[in-house]
PDB file of C-alpha atoms in Angstrom:
ATOM      1  CA  MET N   1      33.585  23.093 100.664  1.00 35.00           C
ATOM      2  CA  ALA N   2      35.214  22.911  96.739  1.00 38.00           C
ATOM      3  CA  GLY N   3      39.228  24.242  97.135  1.00 38.00           C
ATOM      4  CA  ARG N   4      39.681  22.755 100.360  1.00 38.00           C
ATOM      5  CA  LYS N   5      42.261  20.725 101.330  1.00 37.00           C
ATOM      6  CA  ILE N   6      41.768  17.316 103.393  1.00 37.00           C
ATOM      7  CA  ASP N   7      44.008  17.276 106.093  1.00 40.00           C
ATOM      8  CA  SER N   8      43.101  13.831 106.767  1.00 36.00           C
ATOM      9  CA  ASP N   9      42.116  10.004 105.242  1.00 37.00           C
ATOM     10  CA  GLU N  10      38.941   9.894 105.983  1.00 35.00           C
ATOM     11  CA  GLU N  11      36.259  12.605 106.262  1.00 34.00           C
ATOM     12  CA  ILE N  12      32.834  11.755 106.966  1.00 31.00           C
ATOM     13  CA  ALA N  13      29.818  13.755 105.377  1.00 34.00           C
ATOM     14  CA  GLY N  14      26.547  12.611 104.752  1.00 36.00           C
ATOM     15  CA  GLY N  15      27.513   8.900 105.758  1.00 37.00           C
ATOM     16  CA  ASN N  16      29.376   8.682 102.886  1.00 38.00           C
ATOM     17  CA  THR N  17      32.850   7.626 103.548  1.00 34.00           C
ATOM     18  CA  LEU N  18      35.516   9.087 101.461  1.00 33.00           C
ATOM     19  CA  VAL N  19      38.394   6.694 101.383  1.00 35.00           C
ATOM     20  CA  ALA N  20      41.732   8.086  99.842  1.00 36.00           C
ATOM     21  CA  HIS N  21      43.073   5.049  97.936  1.00 36.00           C
ATOM     22  CA  GLU N  22      47.187   4.757  95.798  1.00 37.00           C
ATOM     23  CA  SER N  23      46.611   3.731  92.592  1.00 36.00           C
ATOM     24  CA  PRO N  24      49.542   1.072  91.352  1.00 36.00           C
ATOM     25  CA  CYS N  25      50.400   3.613  89.049  1.00 37.00           C
ATOM     26  CA  GLY N  26      51.825   5.807  92.224  1.00 37.00           C
ATOM     27  CA  ARG N  27      48.890   8.473  92.110  1.00 38.00           C
ATOM     28  CA  PRO N  28      46.203   9.717  94.427  1.00 39.00           C
ATOM     29  CA  ARG N  29      42.808   7.676  93.864  1.00 39.00           C
ATOM     30  CA  SER N  30      39.887   8.999  95.765  1.00 36.00           C
ATOM     31  CA  THR N  31      37.127   6.052  95.494  1.00 38.00           C
ATOM     32  CA  ARG N  32      33.985   6.614  97.331  1.00 36.00           C
ATOM     33  CA  LYS N  33      32.402   3.506  98.830  1.00 36.00           C
ATOM     34  CA  GLU N  34      28.855   3.070 100.800  1.00 38.00           C
ATOM     35  CA  LYS N  35      28.327   1.702 104.076  1.00 34.00           C
ATOM     36  CA  GLY N  36      28.151  -1.699 104.780  1.00 35.00           C
ATOM     37  CA  LYS N  37      29.037  -5.154 102.858  1.00 38.00           C
ATOM     38  CA  LYS N  38      28.844  -4.736  99.135  1.00 41.00           C
ATOM     39  CA  THR N  39      25.879  -6.746  98.785  1.00 41.00           C
ATOM     40  CA  GLY N  40      25.721 -10.781  96.407  1.00 40.00           C
ATOM     41  CA  GLU N  41      24.353  -8.945  93.840  1.00 40.00           C
ATOM     42  CA  ASP N  42      26.784  -6.158  93.196  1.00 44.00           C
ATOM     43  CA  GLU N  43      29.710  -8.758  93.156  1.00 39.00           C
ATOM     44  CA  VAL N  44      27.418 -10.592  90.617  1.00 36.00           C
ATOM     45  CA  ASP N  45      27.240  -8.196  88.123  1.00 43.00           C
ATOM     46  CA  ASP N  46      31.259  -7.242  88.759  1.00 45.00           C
ATOM     47  CA  GLN N  47      32.156 -10.710  87.813  1.00 41.00           C
ATOM     48  CA  ALA N  48      30.061 -10.938  84.610  1.00 40.00           C
ATOM     49  CA  GLU N  49      31.483  -7.698  83.602  1.00 68.00           C
ATOM     50  CA  SER N  50      35.443  -8.842  83.663  1.00 78.00           C
ATOM     51  CA  PHE N  51      36.478  -9.675  79.742  1.00 81.00           C
ATOM     52  CA  ALA N  52      38.616 -12.468  81.032  1.00 85.00           C
ATOM     53  CA  TYR N  53      37.213 -16.002  80.913  1.00 87.00           C
ATOM     54  CA  LYS N  54      34.378 -14.798  78.462  1.00 88.00           C
ATOM     55  CA  ILE N  55      35.970 -16.545  75.225  1.00 91.00           C
ATOM     56  CA  LEU N  56      38.856 -19.191  76.504  1.00 91.00           C
ATOM     57  CA  SER N  57      38.423 -20.142  80.380  1.00 91.00           C
ATOM     58  CA  GLN N  58      41.136 -20.452  82.562  1.00 92.00           C
ATOM     59  CA  GLU N  59      41.426 -23.898  81.907  1.00 93.00           C
ATOM     60  CA  GLN N  60      41.745 -23.422  78.497  1.00 93.00           C
ATOM     61  CA  CYS N  61      44.596 -20.827  79.028  1.00 93.00           C
ATOM     62  CA  THR N  62      46.438 -22.746  81.246  1.00 93.00           C
ATOM     63  CA  GLU N  63      46.957 -24.838  79.267  1.00 93.00           C
ATOM     64  CA  LEU N  64      47.979 -22.522  76.322  1.00 93.00           C
ATOM     65  CA  LEU N  65      50.718 -20.605  78.342  1.00 93.00           C
ATOM     66  CA  SER N  66      52.625 -24.621  78.984  1.00 93.00           C
ATOM     67  CA  LEU N  67      52.184 -25.293  74.758  1.00 93.00           C
ATOM     68  CA  GLU N  68      54.931 -24.168  71.816  1.00 93.00           C
ATOM     69  CA  VAL N  69      53.395 -22.720  68.688  1.00 92.00           C
ATOM     70  CA  THR N  70      52.547 -25.540  66.595  1.00 92.00           C
ATOM     71  CA  ASP N  71      50.622 -27.012  69.756  1.00 94.00           C
ATOM     72  CA  ILE N  72      49.092 -23.666  70.374  1.00 94.00           C
ATOM     73  CA  GLN N  73      47.730 -24.079  66.778  1.00 93.00           C
ATOM     74  CA  LYS N  74      46.439 -27.506  66.964  1.00 93.00           C
ATOM     75  CA  LYS N  75      44.865 -26.080  70.145  1.00 93.00           C
ATOM     76  CA  LEU N  76      42.868 -23.506  68.572  1.00 94.00           C
ATOM     77  CA  CYS N  77      42.404 -25.162  65.928  1.00 93.00           C
ATOM     78  CA  GLU N  78      39.815 -27.885  67.759  1.00 93.00           C
ATOM     79  CA  THR N  79      38.570 -24.646  69.622  1.00 92.00           C
ATOM     80  CA  PHE N  80      37.252 -22.792  66.710  1.00 92.00           C
ATOM     81  CA  SER N  81      36.662 -25.391  64.438  1.00 91.00           C
ATOM     82  CA  LEU N  82      38.635 -24.458  61.273  1.00 90.00           C
ATOM     83  CA  SER N  83      39.479 -27.165  60.262  1.00 87.00           C
ATOM     84  CA  ASN N  84      40.020 -26.471  56.510  1.00 88.00           C
ATOM     85  CA  TYR N  85      42.288 -24.153  57.395  1.00 89.00           C
ATOM     86  CA  ARG N  86      44.904 -25.427  54.690  1.00 88.00           C
ATOM     87  CA  THR N  87      42.481 -24.413  51.593  1.00 86.00           C
ATOM     88  CA  HIS N  88      40.627 -21.691  53.135  1.00 88.00           C
ATOM     89  CA  LEU N  89      42.423 -18.915  52.790  1.00 90.00           C
ATOM     90  CA  GLN N  90      39.550 -16.510  56.022  1.00 91.00           C
ATOM     91  CA  ASP N  91      40.662 -19.480  58.218  1.00 92.00           C
ATOM     92  CA  ALA N  92      43.630 -19.972  57.571  1.00 93.00           C
ATOM     93  CA  ALA N  93      43.929 -16.254  58.369  1.00 93.00           C
ATOM     94  CA  THR N  94      41.359 -15.939  61.101  1.00 94.00           C
ATOM     95  CA  LEU N  95      44.177 -19.614  63.190  1.00 94.00           C
ATOM     96  CA  ASP N  96      47.314 -17.591  62.455  1.00 95.00           C
ATOM     97  CA  TYR N  97      46.221 -14.246  63.922  1.00 95.00           C
ATOM     98  CA  TYR N  98      44.428 -16.284  66.953  1.00 95.00           C
ATOM     99  CA  THR N  99      47.705 -18.048  67.633  1.00 95.00           C
ATOM    100  CA  SER N 100      50.341 -15.041  67.259  1.00 94.00           C
ATOM    101  CA  ALA N 101      47.898 -13.274  69.660  1.00 94.00           C
ATOM    102  CA  ILE N 102      48.541 -16.181  72.188  1.00 94.00           C
ATOM    103  CA  TRP N 103      51.818 -16.638  71.449  1.00 95.00           C
ATOM    104  CA  TRP N 104      51.772 -12.896  72.213  1.00 94.00           C
ATOM    105  CA  GLY N 105      50.850 -13.313  75.722  1.00 93.00           C
ATOM    106  CA  LYS N 106      52.725 -15.393  75.981  1.00 93.00           C
ATOM    107  CA  GLN N 107      55.310 -13.651  75.675  1.00 93.00           C
ATOM    108  CA  GLN N 108      55.009 -10.645  77.906  1.00 93.00           C
ATOM    109  CA  SER N 109      54.491 -13.456  80.980  1.00 92.00           C
ATOM    110  CA  PHE N 110      51.011 -12.606  81.012  1.00 93.00           C
ATOM    111  CA  THR N 111      48.808 -15.141  83.570  1.00 92.00           C
ATOM    112  CA  PRO N 112      45.844 -16.841  82.888  1.00 92.00           C
ATOM    113  CA  GLN N 113      43.502 -14.432  83.270  1.00 92.00           C
ATOM    114  CA  GLN N 114      45.158 -11.608  81.975  1.00 92.00           C
ATOM    115  CA  LEU N 115      45.363 -14.157  78.602  1.00 93.00           C
ATOM    116  CA  SER N 116      41.834 -14.905  78.776  1.00 92.00           C
ATOM    117  CA  GLY N 117      40.584 -10.690  79.097  1.00 92.00           C
ATOM    118  CA  PHE N 118      43.475  -9.787  76.417  1.00 93.00           C
ATOM    119  CA  PHE N 119      41.609 -12.841  74.082  1.00 94.00           C
ATOM    120  CA  THR N 120      38.585 -11.456  74.365  1.00 93.00           C
ATOM    121  CA  VAL N 121      39.914  -8.047  73.217  1.00 93.00           C
ATOM    122  CA  VAL N 122      41.890  -9.443  69.993  1.00 94.00           C
ATOM    123  CA  HIS N 123      38.165 -11.878  69.282  1.00 94.00           C
ATOM    124  CA  THR N 124      35.828  -9.203  69.935  1.00 94.00           C
ATOM    125  CA  LEU N 125      37.658  -6.724  67.396  1.00 95.00           C
ATOM    126  CA  PHE N 126      38.529  -9.688  65.310  1.00 94.00           C
ATOM    127  CA  THR N 127      35.624 -10.637  64.704  1.00 94.00           C
ATOM    128  CA  ASN N 128      34.037  -6.698  64.240  1.00 93.00           C
ATOM    129  CA  VAL N 129      35.812  -6.758  61.124  1.00 93.00           C
ATOM    130  CA  LYS N 130      35.405 -10.453  59.518  1.00 91.00           C
ATOM    131  CA  ASP N 131      30.935 -10.927  60.377  1.00 90.00           C
ATOM    132  CA  GLN N 132      30.754  -7.351  61.052  1.00 90.00           C
ATOM    133  CA  HIS N 133      32.041  -5.862  58.544  1.00 90.00           C
ATOM    134  CA  LEU N 134      32.372  -3.107  61.436  1.00 91.00           C
ATOM    135  CA  HIS N 135      34.407   0.044  59.911  1.00 92.00           C
ATOM    136  CA  LEU N 136      37.689   0.886  61.510  1.00 92.00           C
ATOM    137  CA  VAL N 137      36.716   3.861  63.212  1.00 93.00           C
ATOM    138  CA  ASP N 138      33.908   2.414  64.567  1.00 93.00           C
ATOM    139  CA  ASN N 139      36.264  -0.824  65.318  1.00 92.00           C
ATOM    140  CA  LEU N 140      38.921   1.754  67.095  1.00 93.00           C
ATOM    141  CA  LYS N 141      36.261   3.130  69.151  1.00 92.00           C
ATOM    142  CA  GLU N 142      34.716  -0.029  70.654  1.00 92.00           C
ATOM    143  CA  MET N 143      38.622  -1.068  71.363  1.00 92.00           C
ATOM    144  CA  GLN N 144      38.775   2.757  73.684  1.00 89.00           C
ATOM    145  CA  LYS N 145      35.595   1.110  75.760  1.00 89.00           C
ATOM    146  CA  MET N 146      36.606  -1.749  76.097  1.00 89.00           C
ATOM    147  CA  LEU N 147      40.874  -0.554  77.134  1.00 88.00           C
ATOM    148  CA  ARG N 148      38.451   2.809  80.015  1.00 85.00           C
ATOM    149  CA  GLY N 149      39.178   2.379  83.270  1.00 82.00           C
ATOM    150  CA  ILE N 150      42.283   0.737  83.266  1.00 84.00           C
ATOM    151  CA  GLU N 151      43.537   2.439  86.642  1.00 77.00           C
ATOM    152  CA  PRO N 152      42.203   5.262  86.241  1.00 74.00           C
ATOM    153  CA  GLU N 153      42.793   9.268  87.341  1.00 67.00           C
ATOM    154  CA  TYR N 154      39.446   9.951  88.480  1.00 62.00           C
ATOM    155  CA  SER N 155      36.728   7.606  90.475  1.00 69.00           C
ATOM    156  CA  ASP N 156      33.926   7.993  88.686  1.00 70.00           C
ATOM    157  CA  VAL N 157      35.662   6.461  85.705  1.00 70.00           C
ATOM    158  CA  LYS N 158      34.512   2.451  85.916  1.00 77.00           C
ATOM    159  CA  SER N 159      36.214  -0.457  84.329  1.00 75.00           C
ATOM    160  CA  ALA N 160      35.417  -1.703  81.972  1.00 82.00           C
ATOM    161  CA  GLY N 161      36.394  -5.428  82.490  1.00 81.00           C
ATOM    162  CA  LEU N 162      40.174  -5.016  81.830  1.00 86.00           C
ATOM    163  CA  ASP N 163      41.182  -3.868  85.073  1.00 85.00           C
ATOM    164  CA  PHE N 164      43.198  -6.434  86.007  1.00 87.00           C
ATOM    165  CA  PHE N 165      46.228  -4.718  83.751  1.00 89.00           C
ATOM    166  CA  ASN N 166      48.300  -1.552  84.307  1.00 88.00           C
ATOM    167  CA  LEU N 167      48.770   1.251  82.421  1.00 89.00           C
ATOM    168  CA  GLN N 168      52.085  -0.042  81.002  1.00 91.00           C
ATOM    169  CA  GLN N 169      50.221  -3.884  79.797  1.00 92.00           C
ATOM    170  CA  ALA N 170      47.250  -2.063  78.041  1.00 90.00           C
ATOM    171  CA  LYS N 171      49.919   0.771  76.436  1.00 92.00           C
ATOM    172  CA  SER N 172      51.630  -2.932  74.911  1.00 93.00           C
ATOM    173  CA  ILE N 173      48.256  -4.010  74.159  1.00 93.00           C
ATOM    174  CA  SER N 174      47.107  -1.422  71.837  1.00 93.00           C
ATOM    175  CA  GLU N 175      50.261  -1.149  70.042  1.00 95.00           C
ATOM    176  CA  TYR N 176      49.934  -4.946  69.148  1.00 95.00           C
ATOM    177  CA  MET N 177      46.110  -4.042  68.210  1.00 94.00           C
ATOM    178  CA  PHE N 178      47.499  -1.420  65.750  1.00 94.00           C
ATOM    179  CA  THR N 179      50.428  -3.065  64.205  1.00 94.00           C
ATOM    180  CA  SER N 180      48.159  -6.298  63.455  1.00 93.00           C
ATOM    181  CA  LEU N 181      45.224  -5.358  63.099  1.00 93.00           C
ATOM    182  CA  PHE N 182      44.557  -2.182  62.182  1.00 94.00           C
ATOM    183  CA  GLN N 183      47.884  -1.207  60.229  1.00 93.00           C
ATOM    184  CA  HIS N 184      46.606  -3.893  58.025  1.00 93.00           C
ATOM    185  CA  TYR N 185      42.810  -3.318  58.162  1.00 94.00           C
ATOM    186  CA  LYS N 186      41.589  -2.311  54.791  1.00 93.00           C
ATOM    187  CA  LEU N 187      43.272  -6.195  53.730  1.00 93.00           C
ATOM    188  CA  PHE N 188      41.686  -7.841  56.232  1.00 93.00           C
ATOM    189  CA  GLU N 189      37.878  -6.412  54.937  1.00 92.00           C
ATOM    190  CA  PHE N 190      39.231  -7.223  51.525  1.00 92.00           C
ATOM    191  CA  MET N 191      39.107 -10.749  52.237  1.00 90.00           C
ATOM    192  CA  PHE N 192      36.136 -11.291  54.780  1.00 90.00           C
ATOM    193  CA  SER N 193      34.410  -9.624  51.838  1.00 88.00           C
ATOM    194  CA  HIS N 194      35.195 -11.762  49.009  1.00 86.00           C
ATOM    195  CA  THR N 195      34.895 -14.698  48.236  1.00 84.00           C
ATOM    196  CA  GLN N 196      37.714 -16.845  47.655  1.00 77.00           C
ATOM    197  CA  ALA N 197      38.110 -18.200  44.111  1.00 75.00           C
ATOM    198  CA  GLU N 198      38.202 -22.083  43.864  1.00 75.00           C
ATOM    199  CA  GLU N 199      40.683 -22.953  42.090  1.00 75.00           C
ATOM    200  CA  ILE N 200      40.811 -27.202  40.744  1.00 75.00           C
ATOM    201  CA  ILE N 201      44.231 -28.987  39.537  1.00 78.00           C
ATOM    202  CA  GLY N 202      44.073 -32.083  37.340  1.00 82.00           C
ATOM    203  CA  THR N 203      46.062 -34.613  35.775  1.00 84.00           C
ATOM    204  CA  ASP N 204      46.139 -36.259  33.513  1.00 85.00           C
ATOM    205  CA  LEU N 205      46.945 -40.283  33.550  1.00 85.00           C
ATOM    206  CA  GLU N 206      47.057 -42.598  30.696  1.00 83.00           C
ATOM    207  CA  ILE N 207      47.225 -46.504  31.198  1.00 83.00           C
ATOM    208  CA  GLU N 208      47.134 -49.007  29.159  1.00 78.00           C
ATOM    209  CA  VAL N 209      44.756 -52.193  29.244  1.00 76.00           C
ATOM    210  CA  ALA N 210      44.923 -55.120  27.898  1.00 71.00           C
ATOM    211  CA  LYS N 211      42.990 -56.187  24.318  1.00 67.00           C
ATOM    212  CA  PRO N 212      39.968 -58.184  24.233  1.00 68.00           C
ATOM    213  CA  ALA N 213      40.647 -61.860  23.849  1.00 66.00           C
ATOM    214  CA  ALA N 214      38.435 -62.388  20.938  1.00 67.00           C
ATOM    215  CA  LEU N 215      41.310 -60.424  19.597  1.00 62.00           C
ATOM    216  CA  PRO N 216      43.312 -62.489  17.420  1.00 57.00           C
ATOM    217  CA  PHE N 217      46.815 -62.997  18.189  1.00 57.00           C
ATOM    218  CA  PRO N 218      46.412 -61.130  21.754  1.00 53.00           C
ATOM    219  CA  PRO N 219      49.608 -59.999  23.413  1.00 55.00           C
ATOM    220  CA  PRO N 220      50.696 -62.267  26.171  1.00 53.00           C
ATOM    221  CA  LEU N 221      51.331 -60.687  29.840  1.00 59.00           C
ATOM    222  CA  ASP N 222      54.699 -61.449  30.221  1.00 59.00           C
ATOM    223  CA  GLU N 223      54.095 -59.909  33.656  1.00 60.00           C
ATOM    224  CA  GLY N 224      50.684 -62.138  34.373  1.00 66.00           C
ATOM    225  CA  VAL N 225      52.255 -65.957  34.119  1.00 71.00           C
ATOM    226  CA  GLU N 226      54.266 -67.857  34.829  1.00 75.00           C
ATOM    227  CA  GLU N 227      57.551 -68.623  32.703  1.00 75.00           C
ATOM    228  CA  SER N 228      56.473 -72.494  32.414  1.00 81.00           C
ATOM    229  CA  LEU N 229      52.741 -71.709  31.803  1.00 79.00           C
ATOM    230  CA  PHE N 230      53.799 -68.265  29.179  1.00 76.00           C
ATOM    231  CA  THR N 231      56.679 -71.347  27.124  1.00 80.00           C
ATOM    232  CA  ALA N 232      54.408 -73.825  27.298  1.00 82.00           C
ATOM    233  CA  TYR N 233      50.978 -71.831  26.245  1.00 80.00           C
ATOM    234  CA  ILE N 234      51.484 -68.521  24.945  1.00 75.00           C
ATOM    235  CA  ALA N 235      54.559 -68.471  23.492  1.00 77.00           C
ATOM    236  CA  THR N 236      55.268 -69.118  20.311  1.00 79.00           C
ATOM    237  CA  PRO N 237      56.818 -71.526  19.161  1.00 78.00           C
ATOM    238  CA  PRO N 238      60.185 -72.393  17.618  1.00 78.00           C
ATOM    239  CA  PRO N 239      60.041 -72.326  14.192  1.00 81.00           C
ATOM    240  CA  SER N 240      60.906 -76.776  12.623  1.00 79.00           C
ATOM    241  CA  PRO N 241      64.667 -78.074  11.811  1.00 79.00           C
ATOM    242  CA  GLU N 242      64.962 -78.405   8.442  1.00 78.00           C
ATOM    243  CA  PRO N 243      64.759 -81.821   6.994  1.00 74.00           C
ATOM    244  CA  GLU N 244      68.093 -83.354   6.737  1.00 73.00           C
ATOM    245  CA  VAL N 245      69.777 -84.620   2.997  1.00 65.00           C
ATOM    246  CA  ASP N 246      70.586 -88.244   3.268  1.00 65.00           C
ATOM    247  CA  ASP N 247      74.293 -88.331   2.514  1.00 64.00           C
ATOM    248  CA  SER N 248      73.328 -92.194   0.540  1.00 65.00           C
ATOM    249  CA  ALA N 249      70.591 -90.426  -1.313  1.00 58.00           C
ATOM    250  CA  LYS N 250      73.412 -87.682  -2.581  1.00 58.00           C
ATOM    251  CA  MET N 251      75.264 -90.290  -3.814  1.00 64.00           C
ATOM    252  CA  SER N 252      72.903 -92.905  -5.635  1.00 65.00           C
ATOM    253  CA  GLU N 253      72.210 -89.604  -7.861  1.00 64.00           C
ATOM    254  CA  PRO N 254      72.374 -91.028 -11.737  1.00 64.00           C
ATOM    255  CA  PRO N 255      75.919 -90.297 -13.013  1.00 64.00           C
ATOM    256  CA  PRO N 256      75.298 -87.078 -15.474  1.00 64.00           C
ATOM    257  CA  VAL N 257      74.519 -88.366 -19.566  1.00 59.00           C
ATOM    258  CA  GLU N 258      76.220 -86.712 -21.835  1.00 62.00           C
ATOM    259  CA  ASP N 259      74.865 -83.986 -24.027  1.00 62.00           C
ATOM    260  CA  ILE N 260      72.509 -85.599 -26.600  1.00 63.00           C
ATOM    261  CA  ASP N 261      69.867 -84.592 -28.678  1.00 64.00           C
ATOM    262  CA  ALA N 262      67.112 -87.020 -27.155  1.00 62.00           C
ATOM    263  CA  PHE N 263      64.020 -84.924 -26.618  1.00 64.00           C
ATOM    264  CA  SER N 264      63.550 -85.227 -30.766  1.00 67.00           C
ATOM    265  CA  GLU N 265      62.733 -89.016 -30.514  1.00 71.00           C
ATOM    266  CA  LEU N 266      59.644 -87.958 -27.110  1.00 70.00           C
ATOM    267  CA  THR N 267      56.442 -88.004 -27.893  1.00 79.00           C
ATOM    268  CA  PRO N 268      54.063 -85.790 -26.970  1.00 79.00           C
ATOM    269  CA  GLN N 269      53.104 -88.841 -23.981  1.00 83.00           C
ATOM    270  CA  ASP N 270      56.609 -89.782 -23.080  1.00 79.00           C
ATOM    271  CA  VAL N 271      57.417 -86.228 -22.204  1.00 78.00           C
ATOM    272  CA  ILE N 272      53.846 -86.599 -20.485  1.00 83.00           C
ATOM    273  CA  GLU N 273      54.769 -89.810 -17.900  1.00 84.00           C
ATOM    274  CA  VAL N 274      58.375 -87.691 -17.188  1.00 80.00           C
ATOM    275  CA  VAL N 275      57.054 -84.574 -16.064  1.00 82.00           C
ATOM    276  CA  GLU N 276      54.209 -86.700 -13.613  1.00 83.00           C
ATOM    277  CA  SER N 277      57.286 -89.019 -12.113  1.00 84.00           C
ATOM    278  CA  VAL N 278      59.731 -85.877 -12.223  1.00 81.00           C
ATOM    279  CA  THR N 279      56.446 -84.328 -10.485  1.00 81.00           C
ATOM    280  CA  LYS N 280      55.835 -87.263  -7.917  1.00 79.00           C
ATOM    281  CA  GLU N 281      59.174 -87.594  -6.648  1.00 79.00           C
ATOM    282  CA  LEU N 282      59.449 -84.416  -6.339  1.00 77.00           C
ATOM    283  CA  MET N 283      56.888 -83.350  -4.282  1.00 77.00           C
ATOM    284  CA  SER N 284      56.122 -85.880  -1.827  1.00 76.00           C
ATOM    285  CA  GLY N 285      58.752 -85.448   0.461  1.00 76.00           C
ATOM    286  CA  LEU N 286      57.610 -81.526   0.062  1.00 78.00           C
ATOM    287  CA  GLN N 287      53.977 -82.567   1.056  1.00 78.00           C
ATOM    288  CA  LEU N 288      54.945 -84.924   3.790  1.00 80.00           C
ATOM    289  CA  ASP N 289      56.608 -81.241   4.930  1.00 82.00           C
ATOM    290  CA  ILE N 290      53.670 -79.307   4.283  1.00 84.00           C
ATOM    291  CA  ALA N 291      51.282 -81.528   6.052  1.00 83.00           C
ATOM    292  CA  ALA N 292      53.429 -81.772   9.762  1.00 85.00           C
ATOM    293  CA  LYS N 293      53.627 -78.354   9.152  1.00 87.00           C
ATOM    294  CA  LEU N 294      49.784 -77.764   9.148  1.00 88.00           C
ATOM    295  CA  ARG N 295      49.246 -80.575  11.601  1.00 87.00           C
ATOM    296  CA  GLU N 296      51.805 -78.674  14.649  1.00 89.00           C
ATOM    297  CA  LYS N 297      49.753 -75.869  13.515  1.00 89.00           C
ATOM    298  CA  GLU N 298      46.318 -77.179  13.634  1.00 89.00           C
ATOM    299  CA  ASN N 299      47.898 -77.899  17.629  1.00 89.00           C
ATOM    300  CA  ASN N 300      49.023 -75.133  18.647  1.00 88.00           C
ATOM    301  CA  LEU N 301      45.525 -73.181  17.086  1.00 89.00           C
ATOM    302  CA  ILE N 302      43.560 -75.755  19.449  1.00 89.00           C
ATOM    303  CA  GLN N 303      45.388 -74.940  22.448  1.00 88.00           C
ATOM    304  CA  LYS N 304      45.284 -71.529  21.826  1.00 87.00           C
ATOM    305  CA  ILE N 305      41.187 -72.048  21.430  1.00 88.00           C
ATOM    306  CA  ASN N 306      41.225 -74.187  24.496  1.00 87.00           C
ATOM    307  CA  LYS N 307      42.994 -71.855  25.870  1.00 84.00           C
ATOM    308  CA  VAL N 308      40.341 -69.055  25.321  1.00 84.00           C
ATOM    309  CA  HIS N 309      37.180 -70.883  25.829  1.00 84.00           C
ATOM    310  CA  ARG N 310      38.783 -71.360  29.446  1.00 82.00           C
ATOM    311  CA  VAL N 311      39.807 -68.382  29.906  1.00 80.00           C
ATOM    312  CA  ALA N 312      35.962 -67.072  29.050  1.00 80.00           C
ATOM    313  CA  GLU N 313      34.400 -70.026  31.465  1.00 80.00           C
ATOM    314  CA  THR N 314      35.800 -68.696  34.438  1.00 80.00           C
ATOM    315  CA  THR N 315      35.250 -64.283  33.882  1.00 71.00           C
TER     316      THR N 315
END
């Protein structure tokens, strides 16, 4: 009977019961149900259609609601295997978007079920951009389908799986998705459709190494040996002191002779003998000094050669 007002709460017609319900938003809502209890298969179907606990389990949502932002980021990094977020731009954007969504749901005082359903919406729409490269209009339609059936005005509108939200929460979710995802949709499309440029940063470091032992007189490694060994075997020995002249020798010098022309009486043989005697007298002390220095230099060279042999044998 079209247009007839229903005065009673129930009207029995054709074996069905029409029951008037009060919706959570205050408007009357009528639902038609069959006589008897709902079968177990229908309950399973309703539970499978729910968006809750599809991506995040109840335990994960309960744990995330009790964490701070840094801990939420670490937990989501482990859950979705985003370990390269420090160097990979796509992983970093994904982790940042998921973390901000969980934190926003925590600020809205969502229950674990509501947080899981909300994250399913976030994950689905974000994956449509990241992996499916879905167009903006098509992704908006997907969000509209998921939000369908929240406190429906008519009984024939079936819930898409988010019936545990009310209208106010659904509006907040819609506004959040517009400001966080759809407002920057072109930017996300560009990021997930282009390959990230790799930058290789290098640093040139110049170091000094010890010269080979085969080179003559290699510079000593002062900092690598003990001071006693360096002084005894590596350091250049101090110069030898000059021999002191005896004062008695100075006193025994012959007195000066008078300036006479003695060369006129000398023969060539006398001149040769005089030169030889003077040369022997002057060169005798110099030869001894040179011989002593040569022996000292020879000893130093032998010590260095022996040290080089020891080093070669050890290596």
